[in-house]
């Protein structure tokens, strides 16, 4: 029952002994079936917080505000039981380290059978047949033998394939991959990118890919949201984000990527300064302490989200449509 | 000019063992060659990038050079002298420094930054009238505030911990710096900071560096020469710009083509290589890359290629290096390059 996803005015605070961490502030995003959405930004900017909120898996010390609507239903208004059902078979999350997703003492096959617990209509044999087919689809040769393996017997790249297979076995309408290639070598990364791209041919749900790696986002996504210090500072079609970035942070982030330069640079470009504290976020623009373009209102007035085209928007005083 | 460091035919073998074994036995018994016949040299003030997939033996090679792992065979020459006995290695380590792969884990959690920074000199018995002042000077060198002397490692961000690692490594004014994945886990902006810092200090202090990494996009900008490792053997070495613009070994070409390009208009259509790196415990026959090589021929499966000079300071271990053979091979390599669209 795949359908559109929309978060609006989404904020998340983590309550800690040292005060509350404002990990996410007034975030608006949307995604439609068939789209691959990218979430990009530096470590600590709130990417994982955003997708765990979407998957309804935030830890107990998190306080959430705003709304998340999936296929017309407000997730916050569902009771705990319905939320759990939704999490189990509508929304699937693939993490950075697939080892933690598996139970080390059970075989891959047994675990993948358990992943299909919602399919009461299928016999165990039918479930195993589905698994074998799905493992084949994610590029694992010799699926029967692999089903008898334990997680530690697989390489990192193979575990990530199995994690993707496990996620797809639940027929999710929303597949979220949080840093799916960060723990892998570049050759395996290229293979997983290719796999995710192939899968979208016959998968009609929404895919959300989180990465701090601009190359991965450029290879995979249709639309991209750029995050900085808990906010979405720019969103748009992948081509606009990479070829016509408008927010000063997006521009700086792209300029820093050494992969863009073929000729040797004597100094790599950097972004001077550091992330602001999320315990006391700046009152004005979150990027103001580091922005080279800042002017009078930036330090005191939070910039509005300026719409540039139907789907390109940036949160900056200097941007005009 | 004679090299600062020369490694000749160096091999390291490990017995196939479990994790526990590895923990209690840092000098394992002879077994499988994890580093096999490596020959390389480093000139004073030069930066060498050592690149290869996970498990290819990069860390093992770096640690063996410093005598932290015992070599099974081969020779290490540092500043013109053979390094053989434990005393030789200690003398070499006094003139070199290592930045380890995991910076926070390699800093003792209970020591404050000030103590960590001056510990190496104190251990070496160097005179230090004012430890705090010495630590503050080192912090200034790497651009951190003096107040950091009282911090604990877990109170540092990833980038700050690397800076402390750089300061600690350089405290001894080394002639050689071995940096293992100095920017792994760092964001691009912070990565640039750490590498610029190493570059500046290199120009100022004039040490040579060997940087071990997976990260091709980064190493292209910071190294003079590259050494590419596969299953414990060097498969290609040469000047960085030449290796990037015209790789000779199909494996090098594969690594370069696998790197995702941050431009949606230049998406790759197909992965450059399938399959994964085989285990060193089951080293393929002939050329060890033959199980994944897009250009494999029947000879490759049985006959191991020699590591041979190709002119202009380049070496390659392949029967049919790219960019050299007749039109046929050129056509094949062009065809595989064309898999990446316009
Ligand atoms: N003490 C040990 N005993 C047995 N095998 C070992 C030991 N240390 C490393 N190995 C094995 O040696 C090989 C090379 O390991 P090494 O850590 O040098 O690789 P690496 O290239 O640094 O990888 P990475 O990029 O993941 O850091 C691997 O197969 C590894 O499992
Ligand atoms: N369970 C938690 N309790 C307190 N703070 C947290 C928790 N999880 C994350 N944070 C903080 O929230 C911010 C955003 O984290 P995260 O969403 O993991 O960022 P990213 O995935 O972009 O690296 C960071 O400052 C992080 O330290
Ligand atoms: S609002 Fe001002 S400080 Fe913020 S990004 Fe725009 S110009 Fe820079
Ligand atoms: S020797 Fe053959 S298999 Fe090995 S890299 Fe060269 S072409 Fe490929
Ligand atoms: Mg994260
Ligand atoms: Mg290593």
XYZ file of C-alpha atoms and ligand atoms in Angstrom:
739
model
C 0.000 0.000 0.000
C 2.762 2.351 -0.993
C 1.857 6.023 -0.937
C 3.375 9.475 -0.531
C 5.319 10.468 2.554
C 5.409 13.996 3.950
C 6.966 15.386 7.091
C 6.118 18.942 8.038
C 7.403 21.140 10.818
C 9.252 18.101 12.148
C 11.432 18.742 15.215
C 13.238 16.276 17.435
C 14.906 16.992 20.773
C 16.978 14.493 22.733
C 16.706 15.004 26.498
C 20.111 14.427 28.119
C 21.599 15.198 31.561
C 23.418 18.134 29.932
C 20.282 19.705 28.507
C 18.237 19.104 25.380
C 19.924 18.518 22.055
C 17.903 20.106 19.254
C 18.794 17.461 16.683
C 16.098 18.391 14.150
C 14.279 21.700 13.652
C 11.245 22.580 11.468
C 12.040 20.045 8.768
C 9.713 19.731 5.776
C 10.290 16.915 3.317
C 8.190 14.899 0.926
C 8.664 11.772 -1.150
C 6.564 9.958 -3.713
C 6.452 6.299 -4.744
C 9.092 5.518 -7.349
C 11.407 8.311 -6.177
C 14.887 7.932 -4.736
C 15.443 10.688 -2.191
C 18.913 11.618 -0.931
C 19.671 13.124 2.475
C 23.187 14.559 2.598
C 25.160 16.484 5.199
C 28.098 16.235 7.552
C 28.227 13.999 10.569
C 25.993 15.107 13.427
C 23.701 17.222 11.233
C 20.673 15.044 12.011
C 20.402 12.682 9.038
C 19.960 9.554 11.127
C 17.617 11.372 13.508
C 15.422 12.333 10.545
C 15.177 8.834 9.108
C 14.726 7.151 12.475
C 11.867 9.577 13.110
C 10.355 8.620 9.738
C 10.725 4.943 10.580
C 9.243 5.580 14.017
C 12.273 4.125 15.766
C 13.495 7.084 17.839
C 14.988 6.217 21.239
C 13.064 6.841 24.447
C 14.808 10.147 25.277
C 13.578 11.731 22.024
C 10.732 14.286 21.966
C 9.070 14.791 18.615
C 6.970 17.690 17.269
C 5.282 18.250 13.929
C 3.659 15.677 11.679
C 4.630 12.739 9.508
C 1.960 11.611 7.066
C 2.386 8.401 5.178
C -0.170 7.406 2.562
C -2.654 9.857 4.047
C -2.273 8.652 7.652
C -0.726 10.770 10.411
C 1.797 8.424 12.000
C 1.741 10.258 15.330
C -1.972 9.562 15.684
C -1.672 5.774 15.305
C -1.770 3.662 18.434
C 1.341 1.727 19.447
C 0.103 -1.535 17.943
C -0.647 -0.064 14.519
C 2.675 1.791 14.589
C 4.490 -1.460 15.186
C 2.695 -3.163 12.312
C 3.563 -0.309 10.007
C 7.196 -0.412 11.035
C 7.330 -4.154 10.444
C 5.972 -4.344 6.952
C 5.606 -0.892 5.430
C 8.835 0.799 6.416
C 12.208 -0.963 6.303
C 15.509 0.468 7.469
C 18.945 -0.735 6.297
C 21.777 0.554 8.479
C 25.451 1.341 8.031
C 26.758 -1.767 9.749
C 24.668 -4.690 8.612
C 26.336 -6.930 11.218
C 24.305 -5.285 13.960
C 21.075 -6.021 12.079
C 21.553 -9.767 12.361
C 21.512 -12.212 15.230
C 24.984 -13.782 15.261
C 23.812 -17.226 16.402
C 21.103 -17.842 13.792
C 21.650 -18.760 10.155
C 20.834 -16.178 7.497
C 18.007 -18.403 6.212
C 16.313 -18.710 9.611
C 16.492 -14.973 10.164
C 15.091 -14.180 6.753
C 12.181 -16.542 7.437
C 11.494 -14.576 10.634
C 11.530 -11.311 8.713
C 8.419 -12.552 6.909
C 6.438 -13.242 10.084
C 3.684 -10.945 8.822
C 3.077 -13.251 5.857
C 0.802 -15.692 7.656
C -0.426 -16.878 4.260
C 2.892 -18.497 3.341
C 4.283 -21.852 4.440
C 7.876 -22.152 5.621
C 8.850 -23.744 2.312
C 7.249 -20.904 0.378
C 9.082 -18.399 2.542
C 12.398 -20.116 1.856
C 11.670 -20.061 -1.855
C 10.974 -16.310 -1.667
C 14.275 -15.848 0.170
C 16.238 -17.768 -2.431
C 14.689 -15.655 -5.183
C 15.350 -12.422 -3.290
C 18.989 -13.333 -2.569
C 19.426 -14.004 -6.269
C 17.957 -10.598 -7.011
C 20.463 -8.808 -4.778
C 23.290 -10.613 -6.555
C 24.112 -13.429 -4.169
C 25.068 -16.516 -6.100
C 24.551 -19.874 -4.470
C 21.619 -18.654 -2.371
C 20.845 -22.080 -0.903
C 24.306 -22.387 0.611
C 24.286 -18.791 1.857
C 21.041 -19.408 3.717
C 22.891 -21.950 5.821
C 25.689 -19.460 6.665
C 25.993 -17.408 9.831
C 26.362 -13.611 9.579
C 30.079 -13.562 10.495
C 30.833 -15.917 7.602
C 29.844 -13.227 5.093
C 31.941 -10.256 3.998
C 30.719 -6.723 4.712
C 29.494 -6.241 1.152
C 27.616 -9.525 1.170
C 26.017 -8.744 4.551
C 24.820 -5.439 3.116
C 23.231 -7.308 0.191
C 21.520 -9.674 2.615
C 20.290 -6.703 4.677
C 18.777 -5.185 1.544
C 17.187 -8.530 0.657
C 15.789 -8.781 4.196
C 14.300 -5.302 3.916
C 12.680 -6.055 0.552
C 11.179 -9.337 1.787
C 8.715 -7.347 3.868
C 7.418 -5.617 0.690
C 7.938 -2.184 2.214
C 6.403 0.948 0.716
C 9.326 2.903 2.131
C 12.906 1.617 2.080
C 15.424 3.693 4.027
C 19.176 3.060 3.658
C 21.256 4.989 6.224
C 24.877 5.228 4.990
C 24.548 1.897 3.122
C 28.064 2.004 1.656
C 30.061 3.873 4.295
C 31.590 0.732 5.785
C 32.522 -0.729 2.386
C 35.466 -0.543 -0.007
C 35.063 1.561 -3.114
C 34.662 -1.495 -5.375
C 31.899 -2.906 -3.163
C 30.337 0.544 -2.838
C 30.030 0.736 -6.621
C 28.363 -2.688 -6.643
C 25.827 -1.732 -3.943
C 25.031 1.536 -5.762
C 24.440 -0.470 -8.914
C 22.254 -2.939 -7.012
C 20.070 -0.191 -5.504
C 19.728 1.375 -8.920
C 18.719 -1.934 -10.523
C 16.187 -2.627 -7.786
C 14.200 0.492 -8.478
C 13.222 -0.885 -11.867
C 10.704 -3.244 -10.310
C 10.272 -1.684 -6.887
C 7.608 0.970 -6.809
C 7.959 2.283 -3.303
C 9.979 5.203 -1.953
C 13.723 4.839 -1.402
C 15.517 7.228 0.952
C 19.322 7.110 0.841
C 21.299 8.846 3.581
C 24.963 9.585 2.968
C 27.662 12.079 3.795
C 29.305 11.067 0.503
C 28.307 13.412 -2.328
C 29.357 10.908 -4.994
C 26.911 8.291 -3.694
C 24.072 10.827 -3.653
C 24.888 12.012 -7.196
C 24.970 8.434 -8.488
C 21.684 7.341 -6.965
C 19.132 10.014 -6.201
C 16.373 11.872 -8.024
C 15.889 14.552 -5.385
C 18.163 15.663 -2.571
C 17.767 17.395 0.785
C 20.896 19.034 2.196
C 21.066 19.205 5.987
C 23.129 21.396 8.274
C 23.000 21.523 12.089
C 19.556 19.949 12.364
C 17.878 21.852 9.511
C 17.158 21.144 5.874
C 18.906 24.145 4.304
C 18.244 23.265 0.656
C 16.204 20.765 -1.328
C 15.800 20.158 -5.018
C 16.299 17.898 -7.993
C 19.687 16.237 -7.983
C 20.824 18.172 -11.039
C 19.883 21.527 -9.469
C 21.639 20.683 -6.197
C 24.883 19.710 -7.952
C 24.836 22.229 -10.800
C 22.883 25.180 -9.398
C 23.268 25.048 -5.606
C 21.917 28.219 -4.010
C 22.510 27.903 -0.276
C 26.013 29.005 0.788
C 26.431 25.802 2.803
C 25.540 23.558 -0.152
C 28.010 25.504 -2.274
C 30.760 25.156 0.340
C 30.088 21.448 0.857
C 30.319 20.748 -2.871
C 33.457 22.861 -3.181
C 35.170 20.794 -0.462
C 34.861 17.440 -2.205
C 38.323 16.513 -3.495
C 36.685 14.114 -5.978
C 35.674 17.164 -8.046
C 39.220 18.095 -8.887
C 41.304 16.132 -11.377
C 44.416 18.304 -11.105
C 46.422 18.177 -7.919
C 45.501 20.864 -5.394
C 48.162 22.112 -3.011
C 45.548 22.964 -0.430
C 42.244 21.179 -0.142
C 39.270 23.521 0.250
C 37.653 23.468 3.701
C 34.814 25.200 5.547
C 36.386 27.366 8.264
C 34.805 27.197 11.695
C 32.860 24.413 13.362
C 29.294 23.169 13.749
C 27.238 25.194 16.233
C 26.188 23.562 19.488
C 22.845 21.837 19.146
C 22.137 22.417 22.827
C 21.972 26.154 22.146
C 21.383 26.519 18.412
C 21.998 30.005 16.958
C 18.940 32.296 17.015
C 19.373 33.509 13.440
C 20.612 31.424 10.523
C 22.313 28.192 11.692
C 25.081 28.712 9.139
C 25.726 32.374 9.999
C 28.831 31.764 12.175
C 30.614 30.227 9.156
C 28.949 31.941 6.219
C 31.049 34.222 4.035
C 27.955 35.935 2.646
C 26.275 36.766 5.966
C 24.776 40.257 6.409
C 22.722 42.188 8.953
C 19.644 40.019 9.586
C 21.495 36.664 9.385
C 22.685 36.516 12.996
C 19.365 37.521 14.539
C 16.557 36.487 12.204
C 16.049 32.875 11.117
C 15.811 32.858 7.304
C 12.616 31.601 5.653
C 12.507 28.727 3.212
C 12.640 30.498 -0.177
C 10.996 28.654 -3.055
C 13.093 28.899 -6.223
C 11.208 26.563 -8.555
C 8.445 24.014 -8.085
C 10.774 21.698 -6.194
C 13.927 23.723 -5.444
C 14.025 25.678 -2.187
C 16.718 27.110 0.096
C 16.629 28.516 3.623
C 18.701 31.688 3.253
C 18.200 35.475 3.397
C 20.501 35.987 0.406
C 18.517 33.749 -1.917
C 15.724 35.279 -3.968
C 13.387 33.498 -6.301
C 69.941 11.398 -3.433
C 69.622 8.171 -1.482
C 66.270 7.037 -0.137
C 65.240 7.706 3.456
C 63.598 4.313 3.619
C 64.082 1.277 1.402
C 62.106 -1.914 1.811
C 63.305 -4.931 -0.145
C 61.366 -8.108 -0.723
C 59.534 -7.803 2.577
C 57.132 -10.603 3.543
C 54.976 -11.089 6.601
C 53.134 -14.291 7.321
C 50.379 -15.007 9.749
C 49.064 -18.374 10.722
C 45.403 -18.592 9.994
C 43.972 -17.860 13.397
C 40.937 -16.685 15.266
C 40.570 -13.271 16.818
C 41.578 -14.489 20.273
C 44.772 -15.949 18.895
C 45.602 -12.668 17.242
C 45.101 -10.791 20.488
C 47.376 -12.979 22.562
C 49.936 -13.615 19.863
C 51.047 -10.406 18.182
C 53.961 -12.193 16.491
C 52.205 -15.131 14.856
C 53.908 -18.252 13.557
C 54.830 -18.608 9.898
C 51.866 -19.386 7.686
C 50.253 -17.390 4.918
C 51.915 -14.371 3.428
C 49.763 -11.368 4.186
C 52.509 -9.121 2.840
C 54.445 -10.773 0.045
C 57.715 -9.614 -1.478
C 57.117 -5.877 -1.155
C 59.867 -3.624 -2.495
C 59.504 0.128 -2.232
C 61.421 3.220 -1.308
C 60.707 6.652 0.045
C 62.877 9.700 -0.615
C 63.410 12.383 2.022
C 60.421 14.789 2.124
C 58.444 12.632 -0.323
C 54.811 11.590 0.231
C 53.882 8.073 -0.810
C 50.265 6.913 -0.921
C 49.660 3.229 -0.193
C 46.273 2.232 -1.583
C 44.241 -0.966 -1.696
C 41.007 -2.595 -0.580
C 40.348 -3.614 2.993
C 42.457 -6.619 4.000
C 45.073 -6.050 1.307
C 47.805 -5.763 3.963
C 48.400 -2.001 4.140
C 48.342 -1.680 7.928
C 50.409 -4.830 8.308
C 53.074 -3.435 5.961
C 53.212 -0.100 7.816
C 53.479 -1.778 11.213
C 56.143 -4.166 9.965
C 58.260 -1.301 8.669
C 58.296 0.116 12.195
C 59.104 -3.275 13.716
C 55.739 -3.641 15.464
C 55.235 -6.897 13.541
C 58.108 -9.222 12.716
C 58.852 -9.778 9.028
C 59.259 -13.350 7.768
C 61.758 -12.258 5.124
C 63.218 -9.172 3.503
C 65.275 -6.165 4.325
C 64.551 -2.689 5.699
C 67.088 0.098 5.235
C 66.489 3.387 7.061
C 68.752 6.390 6.505
C 71.310 4.140 4.877
C 71.512 1.580 7.687
C 70.103 -1.940 7.848
C 67.380 -2.283 10.448
C 67.531 -5.768 11.966
C 67.751 -6.027 15.723
C 65.148 -4.766 18.201
C 67.636 -2.023 19.097
C 67.809 -0.964 15.421
C 64.023 -0.741 15.304
C 63.942 1.299 18.506
C 66.460 3.700 17.024
C 64.381 3.943 13.848
C 61.180 4.533 15.809
C 62.830 7.448 17.587
C 63.179 9.110 14.184
C 59.755 8.156 12.869
C 56.148 8.424 13.952
C 52.969 6.508 13.343
C 49.397 7.803 13.276
C 47.139 4.845 13.857
C 43.952 3.975 12.027
C 41.605 4.708 14.951
C 42.762 7.948 16.580
C 40.554 7.989 19.663
C 41.195 4.348 20.502
C 44.934 4.876 20.116
C 44.951 7.687 22.702
C 44.765 6.290 26.259
C 41.355 7.338 27.565
C 42.510 8.181 31.085
C 45.319 10.560 30.124
C 44.702 14.232 29.445
C 45.736 15.691 26.089
C 48.694 17.524 27.676
C 50.129 14.290 29.056
C 49.457 12.398 25.836
C 51.320 14.973 23.800
C 54.469 14.958 25.906
C 54.487 11.268 26.839
C 56.671 10.158 23.907
C 59.464 12.604 24.786
C 59.304 11.692 28.477
C 59.514 7.989 27.620
C 62.534 8.700 25.435
C 64.120 10.498 28.394
C 64.362 13.822 26.585
C 64.772 16.855 28.830
C 61.547 18.817 29.244
C 61.593 21.507 31.885
C 57.950 22.519 31.409
C 55.620 19.806 30.135
C 52.539 22.029 30.045
C 54.290 24.684 28.006
C 55.639 22.057 25.602
C 52.141 20.594 25.183
C 50.648 24.038 24.549
C 53.257 24.749 21.897
C 52.325 21.486 20.149
C 48.624 22.337 20.324
C 49.373 25.718 18.744
C 51.333 23.951 15.998
C 48.211 22.001 14.984
C 45.822 24.912 15.491
C 44.081 23.852 18.705
C 43.475 26.138 21.705
C 45.927 25.867 24.629
C 43.017 25.066 26.958
C 42.833 21.602 25.337
C 45.758 20.393 27.486
C 43.258 19.508 30.206
C 40.791 17.649 27.992
C 40.329 13.882 27.790
C 40.296 12.118 24.381
C 36.552 11.400 24.508
C 35.930 15.146 24.821
C 37.346 15.738 21.332
C 35.548 15.659 17.992
C 36.863 13.321 15.301
C 38.801 16.112 13.594
C 40.257 17.393 16.864
C 41.376 13.888 17.850
C 43.224 13.628 14.508
C 44.910 16.944 15.173
C 46.071 15.699 18.547
C 47.292 12.560 16.749
C 49.270 14.725 14.307
C 50.748 16.805 17.151
C 51.731 13.694 19.064
C 53.314 12.137 15.998
C 55.296 15.278 15.213
C 56.404 16.018 18.773
C 59.545 13.981 18.186
C 60.455 15.863 14.983
C 60.390 12.644 12.971
C 62.071 12.151 9.613
C 59.318 9.736 8.611
C 55.580 9.812 9.292
C 53.449 6.711 8.728
C 49.772 7.697 8.749
C 47.205 4.892 8.601
C 43.868 6.176 7.237
C 44.450 9.645 8.701
C 41.027 10.861 7.582
C 38.789 7.785 7.822
C 35.407 8.709 9.274
C 35.966 12.440 8.866
C 33.725 14.738 6.855
C 35.189 16.226 3.679
C 35.642 19.705 5.172
C 37.456 18.352 8.238
C 39.443 15.907 6.120
C 40.796 18.859 4.127
C 41.798 20.551 7.385
C 43.786 17.570 8.638
C 45.528 16.993 5.299
C 46.351 20.670 4.827
C 47.830 20.619 8.306
C 50.026 17.610 7.517
C 51.042 19.277 4.229
C 51.997 22.562 5.906
C 53.981 20.833 8.614
C 55.702 18.724 5.979
C 56.831 21.814 4.125
C 57.972 23.404 7.372
C 59.669 20.395 8.978
C 60.649 18.453 5.875
C 59.728 14.902 6.903
C 58.721 12.135 4.479
C 55.287 10.535 4.767
C 53.622 7.297 3.865
C 49.828 7.637 3.869
C 47.802 4.450 3.944
C 44.274 4.833 2.619
C 41.255 3.592 0.667
C 40.390 7.122 -0.314
C 41.504 7.759 -3.900
C 39.862 11.163 -4.253
C 41.960 12.395 -1.346
C 45.301 10.690 -2.011
C 45.386 12.107 -5.536
C 45.944 15.564 -4.046
C 48.376 14.809 -1.261
C 50.834 12.203 -2.560
C 53.791 12.441 -4.926
C 53.873 8.720 -5.650
C 51.377 5.897 -5.335
C 51.776 2.228 -4.503
C 48.762 0.001 -5.186
C 48.463 -3.174 -3.142
C 46.388 -6.277 -3.835
C 46.446 -9.359 -1.613
C 49.697 -8.334 0.049
C 51.615 -7.570 -3.149
C 52.327 -4.315 -4.890
C 50.709 -4.410 -8.320
C 51.625 -0.917 -9.473
C 53.759 2.034 -8.375
C 54.440 5.336 -10.066
C 54.077 9.109 -9.893
C 50.555 9.935 -8.657
C 49.398 12.080 -11.566
C 50.583 9.538 -14.159
C 49.004 6.615 -12.342
C 45.670 8.440 -12.199
C 45.707 9.669 -15.767
C 47.023 6.444 -17.308
C 46.872 3.451 -14.949
C 48.875 0.442 -16.131
C 47.374 -2.295 -13.967
C 43.737 -3.307 -14.576
C 43.203 -3.301 -10.801
C 44.314 0.317 -10.522
C 41.999 1.228 -13.398
C 39.182 -0.587 -11.621
C 39.718 1.296 -8.365
C 39.782 4.638 -10.140
C 36.632 3.867 -12.095
C 34.780 2.613 -8.998
C 35.031 5.968 -7.236
C 31.599 7.634 -7.480
C 31.773 11.015 -9.225
C 29.877 13.847 -7.510
C 28.074 14.789 -10.694
C 24.653 13.348 -11.593
C 25.382 14.024 -15.281
C 28.251 11.531 -15.211
C 26.700 8.470 -13.640
C 28.466 5.159 -14.098
C 26.411 2.588 -15.908
C 27.960 -0.515 -14.513
C 30.329 -1.388 -11.654
C 33.934 -1.531 -12.858
C 34.500 -4.849 -11.141
C 32.301 -7.549 -9.657
C 33.045 -9.953 -6.863
C 35.214 -9.277 -3.884
C 38.822 -9.520 -2.848
C 39.712 -13.199 -2.270
C 41.175 -14.309 1.043
C 44.971 -14.337 1.336
C 44.518 -17.829 2.681
C 43.192 -18.847 -0.724
C 45.430 -16.865 -3.032
C 44.356 -17.470 -6.670
C 46.839 -19.183 -8.984
C 48.765 -17.258 -11.615
C 47.943 -13.565 -11.433
C 46.011 -13.136 -8.196
C 43.715 -10.541 -9.767
C 42.581 -12.955 -12.483
C 39.357 -13.897 -10.648
C 38.118 -10.297 -11.001
C 40.102 -8.849 -13.867
C 37.901 -7.551 -16.713
C 40.774 -8.215 -19.149
C 41.823 -11.698 -18.011
C 43.321 -14.064 -20.608
C 44.101 -17.743 -20.283
C 47.804 -17.201 -19.546
C 46.878 -15.126 -16.475
C 45.336 -18.123 -14.711
C 48.473 -20.202 -14.636
C 51.462 -17.918 -14.909
C 52.211 -15.294 -12.259
C 53.261 -11.998 -13.835
C 56.583 -10.481 -12.743
C 56.787 -7.055 -11.119
C 58.613 -5.140 -13.800
C 59.749 -1.600 -14.561
C 57.884 0.252 -17.286
C 60.046 3.382 -17.490
C 59.468 6.836 -16.008
C 59.632 5.468 -12.477
C 56.696 3.135 -12.989
C 56.379 -0.539 -12.076
C 53.573 -2.992 -12.845
C 52.688 -6.619 -12.136
C 50.577 -7.654 -15.146
C 51.166 -9.678 -18.317
C 49.168 -7.221 -20.374
C 49.474 -3.735 -18.901
C 47.013 -1.095 -20.104
C 48.106 1.775 -22.361
C 50.945 -0.307 -23.811
C 49.784 -3.327 -25.797
C 48.505 -3.288 -29.376
C 45.201 -1.847 -30.553
C 43.191 -4.760 -29.260
C 43.935 -4.046 -25.627
C 43.443 -0.350 -26.173
C 40.008 -1.154 -27.579
C 39.135 -3.306 -24.588
C 40.172 -0.669 -22.112
C 38.339 2.009 -24.043
C 35.227 -0.152 -24.127
C 35.314 -0.601 -20.378
C 35.980 3.092 -19.840
C 32.957 3.917 -21.989
C 30.714 2.156 -19.534
C 30.666 5.491 -17.777
C 28.302 7.718 -19.762
C 29.098 11.081 -21.385
N 47.719 -10.759 13.752
C 47.140 -11.306 12.682
N 47.015 -12.654 12.571
C 46.447 -13.210 11.484
N 45.974 -12.507 10.422
C 46.051 -11.156 10.466
C 46.632 -10.474 11.596
N 46.568 -9.111 11.351
C 45.999 -8.976 10.136
N 45.685 -10.194 9.601
C 45.123 -10.428 8.265
O 46.056 -9.898 7.324
C 45.407 -9.313 6.200
C 45.866 -7.856 6.025
O 45.379 -7.082 7.109
P 45.661 -5.519 7.260
O 45.040 -5.062 8.542
O 47.087 -5.251 7.039
O 44.832 -4.926 6.023
P 44.553 -3.411 5.588
O 44.932 -3.325 4.153
O 45.195 -2.457 6.534
O 42.973 -3.335 5.694
P 41.994 -2.085 6.104
O 41.912 -1.276 4.856
O 40.691 -2.786 6.421
O 42.602 -1.380 7.263
C 43.925 -9.511 6.454
O 43.530 -10.693 5.782
C 43.832 -9.686 7.970
O 42.682 -10.406 8.334
N 20.021 9.124 21.575
C 20.587 10.347 21.547
N 20.676 11.085 22.694
C 21.227 12.341 22.668
N 21.722 12.938 21.554
C 21.673 12.249 20.397
C 21.116 10.920 20.322
N 21.199 10.491 19.032
C 21.806 11.494 18.332
N 22.086 12.549 19.135
C 22.673 13.843 18.718
O 21.819 14.417 17.736
C 22.578 15.058 16.698
C 22.242 14.472 15.324
O 22.691 13.138 15.278
P 22.449 12.153 14.048
O 21.026 12.219 13.648
O 22.980 10.806 14.423
O 23.344 12.823 12.918
P 23.933 12.205 11.532
O 23.215 10.928 11.235
O 23.656 13.281 10.545
O 25.390 12.042 11.756
C 24.050 14.884 17.105
O 24.454 16.053 17.809
C 24.021 13.686 18.031
O 25.106 13.724 18.946
S 20.947 33.382 5.783
Fe 22.771 34.675 5.800
S 24.247 33.551 7.078
Fe 22.608 32.123 6.516
S 23.369 31.108 4.718
Fe 22.145 32.806 3.999
S 23.600 34.506 3.746
Fe 24.629 32.938 4.973
S 47.969 -10.471 -15.554
Fe 46.049 -10.879 -16.607
S 44.534 -11.187 -14.941
Fe 46.335 -10.230 -14.079
S 45.863 -8.069 -14.104
Fe 47.038 -8.491 -15.960
S 45.469 -8.919 -17.504
Fe 44.446 -9.043 -15.527
Mg 24.123 8.905 10.959
Mg 44.259 -1.056 7.865
